[in-house]
Amino acid sequence: MTSEPEQQLGVGTQDAFQRLWTPHRMAYIQGENKPSGPGAGDGCPFCSLPAGSDEDGLILRRGELVYAVLNLYPYTGGHLMTVPYRHVADYTELTAEETAELAALTQQAMTALRTASGAHGFNIGMNQGTVAGAGIAAHLHQHVVPRWGGDTNFMPVIGHTKVLPQLLADTRKMLAEAWPTD
C-alpha cells in the first residue's frame, strides 16, 4: 500500500487539480427520497420524519405545530430547517399559530447555533415553488444556514463541493444539547 492519495486523471487534458470524490451526493442529484407527487402520502420526507426517533430523523426540536431538523444535504455545518408538521406548500397557507411557532423555532435555532458553533451570521429563507429552487416544493420548510467570517471559499464556488467538518449525527447531538429550553 502507498500513502499517496489515489489520483483520477479523468478524460482529456491533465490539469493541476486534485479530485475530491463525493459519491454520497449522487443520492441528492438523482432525487433519492424526493416525493413522487404533491400530496402528504406521496412520500414526503417532511411528513414521515416525525414518526421516527429524533436521532434517526436528525430532528433537533419538536414543537406543537413545527419541528426543527438538520438538512440532509447541508450548505454548511449546522444547516437546519424549521418545518410545519402540516403538509402545506405555501407560506400563505400557514395559520397564525404555525407562523408564530415557525418564527420562534427559527430564533431558538439561531441561539443554539451561536452557542454550539459560534456562528457569526445566518442566511434564513424559504424557496417557494420549484421554479424558485425548492427541492421539495410540496411541503414548506424554512432554511437556517449558519455562516462564519471567511467561510466562503473555493470549494463550493469552483469545486462545486461542500466541505463539512462533522458527521450529521454529531451535529444533531451538539445542537440538540445547545437548544434553549422553553
C-alpha atoms as one frame of an Amber mdcrd trajectory, in Angstrom:
protein
   0.000   0.000   0.000   1.071   3.515  -0.707   0.496   6.562   1.452  -0.124
   8.735  -1.610  -3.782   9.517  -2.370  -5.109   7.808  -5.474  -5.450  10.215
  -8.363  -8.051  10.003 -11.088  -6.839  11.956 -14.068 -10.091  11.593 -15.989
 -10.524  12.001 -19.698  -8.919  14.852 -21.568  -6.033  17.110 -20.777  -4.338
  16.510 -17.477  -4.652  19.515 -15.170  -3.262  20.553 -11.820  -6.440  19.824
  -9.884  -6.890  17.040  -7.366 -10.285  15.357  -7.446 -12.442  15.192  -4.318
 -14.930  12.392  -4.848 -18.263  12.736  -3.063 -20.309   9.714  -4.158 -22.813
  10.263  -1.333 -24.039  13.364  -3.252 -25.350  11.138  -6.054 -28.431  10.318
  -3.945 -29.334  14.022  -3.901 -28.544  14.531  -7.574 -30.711  11.571  -8.582
 -33.573  12.728  -6.392 -33.496   9.903  -3.867 -36.152  10.356  -1.147 -37.959
  13.053  -3.141 -41.751  12.832  -3.074 -43.447  11.220  -6.058 -46.231  13.819
  -6.016 -47.590  16.851  -4.165 -49.696  15.011  -1.560 -48.702  14.192   2.002
 -48.984  10.486   1.139 -46.696  10.754  -1.890 -43.514  10.011   0.036 -42.978
  13.428   1.580 -39.948  13.119   3.880 -41.096  16.083   5.984 -44.323  14.212
   6.755 -42.602  10.895   7.555 -39.611  12.158   9.581 -41.574  12.946  12.769
 -42.773   9.327  13.018 -39.217   8.131  13.775 -36.733   8.887  16.504 -35.072
  12.270  16.746 -31.660  10.694  16.208 -32.660   8.731  13.092 -34.546  11.677
  11.596 -31.906  14.257  12.622 -34.678  16.161  14.426 -33.355  18.813  16.792
 -36.550  20.082  18.432 -40.217  19.227  18.273 -42.756  21.941  18.830 -46.525
  21.627  18.887 -47.004  22.663  15.235 -43.453  22.910  13.834 -40.210  20.984
  14.214 -36.529  21.703  13.503 -34.419  19.209  11.567 -30.912  19.126  10.124
 -30.719  19.361   6.360 -29.616  16.008   4.928 -27.758  17.852   2.138 -26.373
  20.898   4.002 -24.757  24.008   2.579 -22.690  24.436   5.762 -22.262  22.532
   9.008 -25.360  23.070  11.139 -27.669  23.915   8.181 -31.132  23.138   9.502
 -34.760  23.701   8.598 -37.894  24.610  10.506 -40.840  22.647   9.142 -44.564
  22.658   9.945 -45.975  19.200  10.662 -48.944  20.033   8.452 -48.339  19.356
   4.754 -48.679  22.802   3.146 -46.719  24.187   0.210 -47.113  27.939   0.512
 -46.254  30.345   3.317 -49.678  31.983   2.950 -51.305  28.652   3.886 -49.857
  28.645   7.412 -52.134  29.523  10.303 -51.156  32.401  12.580 -50.146  29.839
  15.233 -47.938  27.910  12.787 -46.317  31.134  11.592 -45.563  32.188  15.180
 -44.067  28.818  16.093 -42.004  28.738  12.868 -40.562  32.130  13.867 -39.940
  31.033  17.469 -38.122  27.840  16.418 -36.039  29.864  13.957 -34.987  32.212
  16.793 -34.166  29.223  19.000 -32.162  27.652  16.149 -30.082  30.810  15.819
 -29.389  30.794  19.565 -28.413  27.098  19.507 -26.120  27.585  16.505 -24.405
  30.573  18.113 -23.952  28.636  21.361 -22.783  25.372  19.794 -20.709  26.578
  16.872 -20.128  30.302  17.262 -21.989  31.226  14.081 -21.322  34.846  13.084
 -24.383  35.276  10.880 -27.177  33.428   9.090 -28.906  33.001   5.779 -32.579
  32.419   6.568 -35.236  31.830   3.974 -37.546  29.603   2.035 -37.845  28.796
  -1.639 -41.496  28.912  -2.630 -42.110  26.636  -5.616 -39.881  24.524  -7.819
 -39.031  27.477 -10.085 -37.746  29.345  -7.006 -35.387  26.489  -6.143 -37.427
  24.441  -3.674 -36.129  20.871  -3.677 -39.325  19.682  -2.009 -41.861  22.290
  -3.072 -44.943  20.492  -1.775 -44.031  20.877   1.916 -42.987  24.293   3.189
 -39.685  24.472   5.032 -37.506  27.375   6.122 -33.723  27.107   5.912 -31.457
  28.371   8.679 -27.884  28.365   7.355 -25.157  29.404   9.808 -22.281  31.470
   8.435 -18.824  32.418   9.691 -16.433  35.131   8.608 -14.261  33.679   5.848
 -16.391  30.553   5.355 -16.842  31.205   1.644 -14.002  29.504  -0.116 -13.210
  27.968  -3.467 -14.802  24.574  -2.770 -18.474  25.447  -3.419 -17.680  28.154
  -5.955 -15.075  26.423  -8.101 -15.182  22.822  -6.940 -18.976  22.522  -6.643
 -18.286  20.671  -3.405 -19.172  21.438   0.191 -16.767  20.502   2.938 -18.493
  19.600   6.196 -16.240  19.094   9.214 -18.611  16.931  11.230 -20.959  13.962
  10.793 -24.648  14.927  10.757 -25.413  12.721  13.775 -22.704  14.524  15.764
 -24.011  17.927  14.623 -27.560  16.933  15.638 -26.397  15.903  19.103 -24.359
  19.088  19.597 -27.215  21.394  18.519 -29.912  19.483  20.415 -27.838  19.872
  23.591 -27.348  23.615  22.910 -31.034  24.261  22.108 -32.505  26.828  24.506
 -35.046  25.491  26.965 -38.580  26.805  26.740
